[in-house]
mmCIF file of C-alpha atoms in Angstrom:
data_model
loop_
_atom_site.group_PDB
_atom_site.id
_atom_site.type_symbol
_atom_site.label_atom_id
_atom_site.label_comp_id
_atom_site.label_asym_id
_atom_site.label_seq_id
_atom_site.Cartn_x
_atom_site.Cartn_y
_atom_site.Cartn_z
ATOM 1 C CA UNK A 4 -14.130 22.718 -2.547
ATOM 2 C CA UNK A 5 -14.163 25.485 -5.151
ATOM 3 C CA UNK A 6 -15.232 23.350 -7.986
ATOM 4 C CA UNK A 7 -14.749 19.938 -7.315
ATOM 5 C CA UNK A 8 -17.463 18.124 -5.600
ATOM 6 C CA UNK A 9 -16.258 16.366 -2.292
ATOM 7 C CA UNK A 10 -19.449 14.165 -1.952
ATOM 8 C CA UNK A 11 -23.298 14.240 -1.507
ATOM 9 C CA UNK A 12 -24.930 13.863 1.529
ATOM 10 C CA UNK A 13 -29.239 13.221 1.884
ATOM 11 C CA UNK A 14 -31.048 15.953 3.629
ATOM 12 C CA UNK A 15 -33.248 14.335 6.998
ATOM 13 C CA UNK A 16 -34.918 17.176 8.923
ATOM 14 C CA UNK A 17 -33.235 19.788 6.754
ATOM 15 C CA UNK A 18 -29.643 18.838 7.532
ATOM 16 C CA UNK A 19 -27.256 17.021 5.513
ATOM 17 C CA UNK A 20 -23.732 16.074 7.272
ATOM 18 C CA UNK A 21 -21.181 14.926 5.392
ATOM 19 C CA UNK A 22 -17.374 14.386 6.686
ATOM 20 C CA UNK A 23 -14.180 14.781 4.738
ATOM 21 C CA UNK A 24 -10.327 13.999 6.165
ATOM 22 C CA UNK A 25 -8.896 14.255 2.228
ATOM 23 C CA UNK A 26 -8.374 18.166 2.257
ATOM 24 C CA UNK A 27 -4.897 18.874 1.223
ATOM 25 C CA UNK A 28 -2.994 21.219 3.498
ATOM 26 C CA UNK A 29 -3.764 25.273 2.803
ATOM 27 C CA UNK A 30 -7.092 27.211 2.319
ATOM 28 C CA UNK A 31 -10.124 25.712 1.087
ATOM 29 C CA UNK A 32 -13.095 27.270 0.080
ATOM 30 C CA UNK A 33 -16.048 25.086 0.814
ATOM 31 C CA UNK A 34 -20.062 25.376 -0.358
ATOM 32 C CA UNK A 35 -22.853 23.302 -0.362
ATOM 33 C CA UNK A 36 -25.313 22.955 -2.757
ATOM 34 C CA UNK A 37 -28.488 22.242 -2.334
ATOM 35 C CA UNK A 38 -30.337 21.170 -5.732
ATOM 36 C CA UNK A 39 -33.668 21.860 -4.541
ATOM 37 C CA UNK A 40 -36.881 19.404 -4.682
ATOM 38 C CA UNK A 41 -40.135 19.486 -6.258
ATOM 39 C CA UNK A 42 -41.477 21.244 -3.590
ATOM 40 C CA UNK A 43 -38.674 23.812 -2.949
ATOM 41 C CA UNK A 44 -35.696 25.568 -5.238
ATOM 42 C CA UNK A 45 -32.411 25.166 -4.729
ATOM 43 C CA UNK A 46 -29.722 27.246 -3.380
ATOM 44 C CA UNK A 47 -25.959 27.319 -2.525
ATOM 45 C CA UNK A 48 -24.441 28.138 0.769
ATOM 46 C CA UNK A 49 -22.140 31.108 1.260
ATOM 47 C CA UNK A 50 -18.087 30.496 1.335
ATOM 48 C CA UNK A 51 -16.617 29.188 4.232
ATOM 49 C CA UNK A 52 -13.076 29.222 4.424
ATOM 50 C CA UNK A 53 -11.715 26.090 5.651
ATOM 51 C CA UNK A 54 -8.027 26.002 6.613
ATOM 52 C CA UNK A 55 -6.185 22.829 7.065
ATOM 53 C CA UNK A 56 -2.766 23.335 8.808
ATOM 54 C CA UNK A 57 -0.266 20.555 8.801
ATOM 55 C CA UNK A 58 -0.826 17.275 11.176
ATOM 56 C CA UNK A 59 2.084 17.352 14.460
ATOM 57 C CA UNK A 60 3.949 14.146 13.998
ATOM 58 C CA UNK A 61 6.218 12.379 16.942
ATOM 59 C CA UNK A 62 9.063 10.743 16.563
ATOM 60 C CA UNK A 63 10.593 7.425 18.113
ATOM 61 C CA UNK A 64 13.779 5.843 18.007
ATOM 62 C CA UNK A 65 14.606 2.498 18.444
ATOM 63 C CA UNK A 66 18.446 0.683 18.164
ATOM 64 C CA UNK A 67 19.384 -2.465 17.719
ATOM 65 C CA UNK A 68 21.538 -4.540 19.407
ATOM 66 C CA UNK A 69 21.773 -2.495 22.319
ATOM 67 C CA UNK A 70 23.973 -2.448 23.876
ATOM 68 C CA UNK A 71 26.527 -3.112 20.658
ATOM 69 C CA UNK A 72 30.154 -3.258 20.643
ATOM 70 C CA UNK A 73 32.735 -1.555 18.432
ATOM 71 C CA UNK A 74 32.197 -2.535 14.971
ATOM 72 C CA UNK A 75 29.101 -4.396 14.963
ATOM 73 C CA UNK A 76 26.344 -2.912 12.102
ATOM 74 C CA UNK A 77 23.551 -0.815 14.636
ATOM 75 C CA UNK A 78 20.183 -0.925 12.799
ATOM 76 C CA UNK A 79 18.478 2.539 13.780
ATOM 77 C CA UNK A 80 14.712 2.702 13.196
ATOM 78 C CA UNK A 81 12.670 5.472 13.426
ATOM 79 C CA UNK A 82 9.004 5.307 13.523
ATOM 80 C CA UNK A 83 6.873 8.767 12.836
ATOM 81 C CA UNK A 84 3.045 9.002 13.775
ATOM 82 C CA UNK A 85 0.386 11.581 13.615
ATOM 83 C CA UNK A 86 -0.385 13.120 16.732
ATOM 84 C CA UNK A 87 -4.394 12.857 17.340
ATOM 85 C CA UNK A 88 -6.532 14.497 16.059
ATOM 86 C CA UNK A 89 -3.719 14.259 12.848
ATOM 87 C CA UNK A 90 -4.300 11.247 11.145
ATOM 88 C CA UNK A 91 -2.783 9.197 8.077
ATOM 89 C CA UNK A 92 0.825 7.977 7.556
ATOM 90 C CA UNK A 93 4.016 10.526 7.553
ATOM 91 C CA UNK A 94 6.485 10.451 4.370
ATOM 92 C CA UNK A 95 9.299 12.159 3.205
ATOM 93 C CA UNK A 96 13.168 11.167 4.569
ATOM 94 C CA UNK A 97 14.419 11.032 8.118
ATOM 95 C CA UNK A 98 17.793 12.563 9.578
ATOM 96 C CA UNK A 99 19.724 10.264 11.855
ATOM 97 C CA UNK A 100 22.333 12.223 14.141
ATOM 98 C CA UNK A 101 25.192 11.213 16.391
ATOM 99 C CA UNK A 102 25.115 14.268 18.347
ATOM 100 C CA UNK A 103 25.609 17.318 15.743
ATOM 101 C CA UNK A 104 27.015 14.863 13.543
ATOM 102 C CA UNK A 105 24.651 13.581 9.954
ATOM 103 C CA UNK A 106 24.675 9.846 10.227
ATOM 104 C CA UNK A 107 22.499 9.324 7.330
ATOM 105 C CA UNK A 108 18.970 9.492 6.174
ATOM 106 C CA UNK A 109 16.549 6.920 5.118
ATOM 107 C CA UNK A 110 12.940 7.330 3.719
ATOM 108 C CA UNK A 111 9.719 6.204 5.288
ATOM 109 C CA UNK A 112 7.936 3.870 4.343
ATOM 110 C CA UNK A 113 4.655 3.056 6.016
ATOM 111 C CA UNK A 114 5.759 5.765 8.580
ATOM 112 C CA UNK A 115 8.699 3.358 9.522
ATOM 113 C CA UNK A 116 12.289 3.702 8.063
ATOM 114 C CA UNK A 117 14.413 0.822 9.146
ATOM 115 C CA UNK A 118 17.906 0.011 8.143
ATOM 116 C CA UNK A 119 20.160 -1.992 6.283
ATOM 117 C CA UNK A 120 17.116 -2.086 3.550
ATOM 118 C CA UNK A 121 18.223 -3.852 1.112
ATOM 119 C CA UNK A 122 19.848 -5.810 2.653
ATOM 120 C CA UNK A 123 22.414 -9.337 1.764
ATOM 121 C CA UNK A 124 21.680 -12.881 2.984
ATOM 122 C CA UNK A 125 22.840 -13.406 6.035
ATOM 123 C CA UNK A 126 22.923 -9.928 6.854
ATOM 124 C CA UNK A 127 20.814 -9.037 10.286
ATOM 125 C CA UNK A 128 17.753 -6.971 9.634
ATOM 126 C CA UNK A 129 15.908 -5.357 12.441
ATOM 127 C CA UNK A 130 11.682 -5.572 11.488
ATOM 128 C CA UNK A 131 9.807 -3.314 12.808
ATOM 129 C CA UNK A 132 6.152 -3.033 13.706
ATOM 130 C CA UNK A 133 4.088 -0.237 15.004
ATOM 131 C CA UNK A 134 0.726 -0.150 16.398
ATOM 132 C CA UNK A 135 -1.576 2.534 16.819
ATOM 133 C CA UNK A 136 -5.206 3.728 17.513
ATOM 134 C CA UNK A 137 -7.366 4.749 14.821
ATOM 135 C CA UNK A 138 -8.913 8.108 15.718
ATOM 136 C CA UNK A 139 -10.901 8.848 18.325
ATOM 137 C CA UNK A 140 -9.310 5.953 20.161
ATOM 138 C CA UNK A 141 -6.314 6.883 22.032
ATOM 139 C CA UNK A 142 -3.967 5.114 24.492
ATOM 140 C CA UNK A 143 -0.688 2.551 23.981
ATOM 141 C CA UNK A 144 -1.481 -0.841 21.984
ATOM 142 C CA UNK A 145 -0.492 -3.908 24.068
ATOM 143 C CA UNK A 146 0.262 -7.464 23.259
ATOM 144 C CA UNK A 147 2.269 -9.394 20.669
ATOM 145 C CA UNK A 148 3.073 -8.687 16.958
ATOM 146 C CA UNK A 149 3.348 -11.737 14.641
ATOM 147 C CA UNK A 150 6.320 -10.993 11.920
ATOM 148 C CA UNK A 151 5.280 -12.768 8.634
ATOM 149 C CA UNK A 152 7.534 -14.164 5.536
ATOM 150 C CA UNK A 153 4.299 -14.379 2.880
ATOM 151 C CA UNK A 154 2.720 -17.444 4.838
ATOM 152 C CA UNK A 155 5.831 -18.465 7.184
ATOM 153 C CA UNK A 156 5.690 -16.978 10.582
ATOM 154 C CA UNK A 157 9.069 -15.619 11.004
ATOM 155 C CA UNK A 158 8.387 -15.095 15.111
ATOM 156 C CA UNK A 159 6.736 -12.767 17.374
ATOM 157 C CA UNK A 160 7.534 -9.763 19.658
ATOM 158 C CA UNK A 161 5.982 -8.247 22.544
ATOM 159 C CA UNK A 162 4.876 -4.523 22.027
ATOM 160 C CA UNK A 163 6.620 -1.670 23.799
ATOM 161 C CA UNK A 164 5.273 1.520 23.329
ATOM 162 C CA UNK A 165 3.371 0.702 20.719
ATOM 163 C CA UNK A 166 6.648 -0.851 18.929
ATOM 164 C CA UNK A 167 7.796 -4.194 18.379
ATOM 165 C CA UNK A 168 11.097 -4.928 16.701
ATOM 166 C CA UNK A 169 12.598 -8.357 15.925
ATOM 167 C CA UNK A 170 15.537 -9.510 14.327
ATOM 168 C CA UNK A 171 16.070 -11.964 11.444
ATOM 169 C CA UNK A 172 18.895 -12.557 9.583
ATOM 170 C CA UNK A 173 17.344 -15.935 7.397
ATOM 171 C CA UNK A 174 15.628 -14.007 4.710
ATOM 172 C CA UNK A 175 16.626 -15.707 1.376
ATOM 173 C CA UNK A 176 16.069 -13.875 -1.636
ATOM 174 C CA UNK A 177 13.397 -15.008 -4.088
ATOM 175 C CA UNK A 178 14.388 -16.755 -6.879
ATOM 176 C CA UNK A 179 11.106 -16.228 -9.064
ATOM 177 C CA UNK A 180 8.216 -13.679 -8.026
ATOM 178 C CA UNK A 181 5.249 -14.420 -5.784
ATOM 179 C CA UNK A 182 1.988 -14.399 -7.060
#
């Protein structure tokens, strides 16, 4: 990629494949370089221009409790995936609207942004799990999720859409670090 090597590959009936999903969004100009043998010279491939456009993402949004009555904290969580052939984990902030109306934003992390975070003990907290295919599998994961404290199994949820979501409000805080 210009001047930084991306990898090797080894030549087997005079091709050499080699497969790269780090290439940074814009124009990349790509060559391969073949170092030659003891038998034949080497030589270098002319440019090709590889352009990597940004990865569609959807969006999914899950509230809980619902329904909730006046007054009661809502914890809204958005989850954000790649659409396929995208791949990776989304960053960067999400919006949450009422309407027209800015409710807040939150950042992702691990594609999920989930709210209150931090939160107080005692304090309901809505955990969040989502599942999804590794590329080229496709389809809706299935099953049960398994919400873990460290070692303590805090309970399980049943996927929905590839989301599970369940809420705990016993999380203590730590009174000396884990190791």
């Amino acid at each position: 990629d210009g001047a930084t090597l991306l990898g090797t590959a080894t030549l087997s009936g005079g091709v050499a494949t080699f497969n790269v999903s780090t290439l940074s969004v814009g124009s990349h100009s790509l060559t391969a370089v073949y170092n030659g043998s003891s038998n034949f010279t080497g030589s270098t491939s002319p440019v090709d221009i590889q352009t990597v456009t940004q990865a569609a993402t959807t969006t999914m949004l899950t509230s809980a409790p619902d329904p909730s009555v006046f007054g009661q904290p809502k914890t809204l969580t958005a989850t954000v995936t790649a659409v396929p052939p995208g791949a990776g984990t989304p960053t960067g902030t999400v919006s949450f609207f009422d309407g027209a109306t800015l409710l807040g934003t939150a950042t992702l992390t691990g594609g999920v942004t989930t709210s209150p975070d931090p939160s107080v003990f005692g304090q309901p907290k809505t955990l969040t799990a989502t599942v999804t295919p590794v590329p080229p599998g496709a389809g809706t994961p299935t099953g049960t999720v398994s919400f873990f404290d460290g070692a303590t199994l805090l309970g399980t949820a049943t996927l929905s859409g590839g989301v599970a979501t369940f809420n705990v409000s016993t999380l203590s805080h730590p009174s000396t670090p884990r190791r």
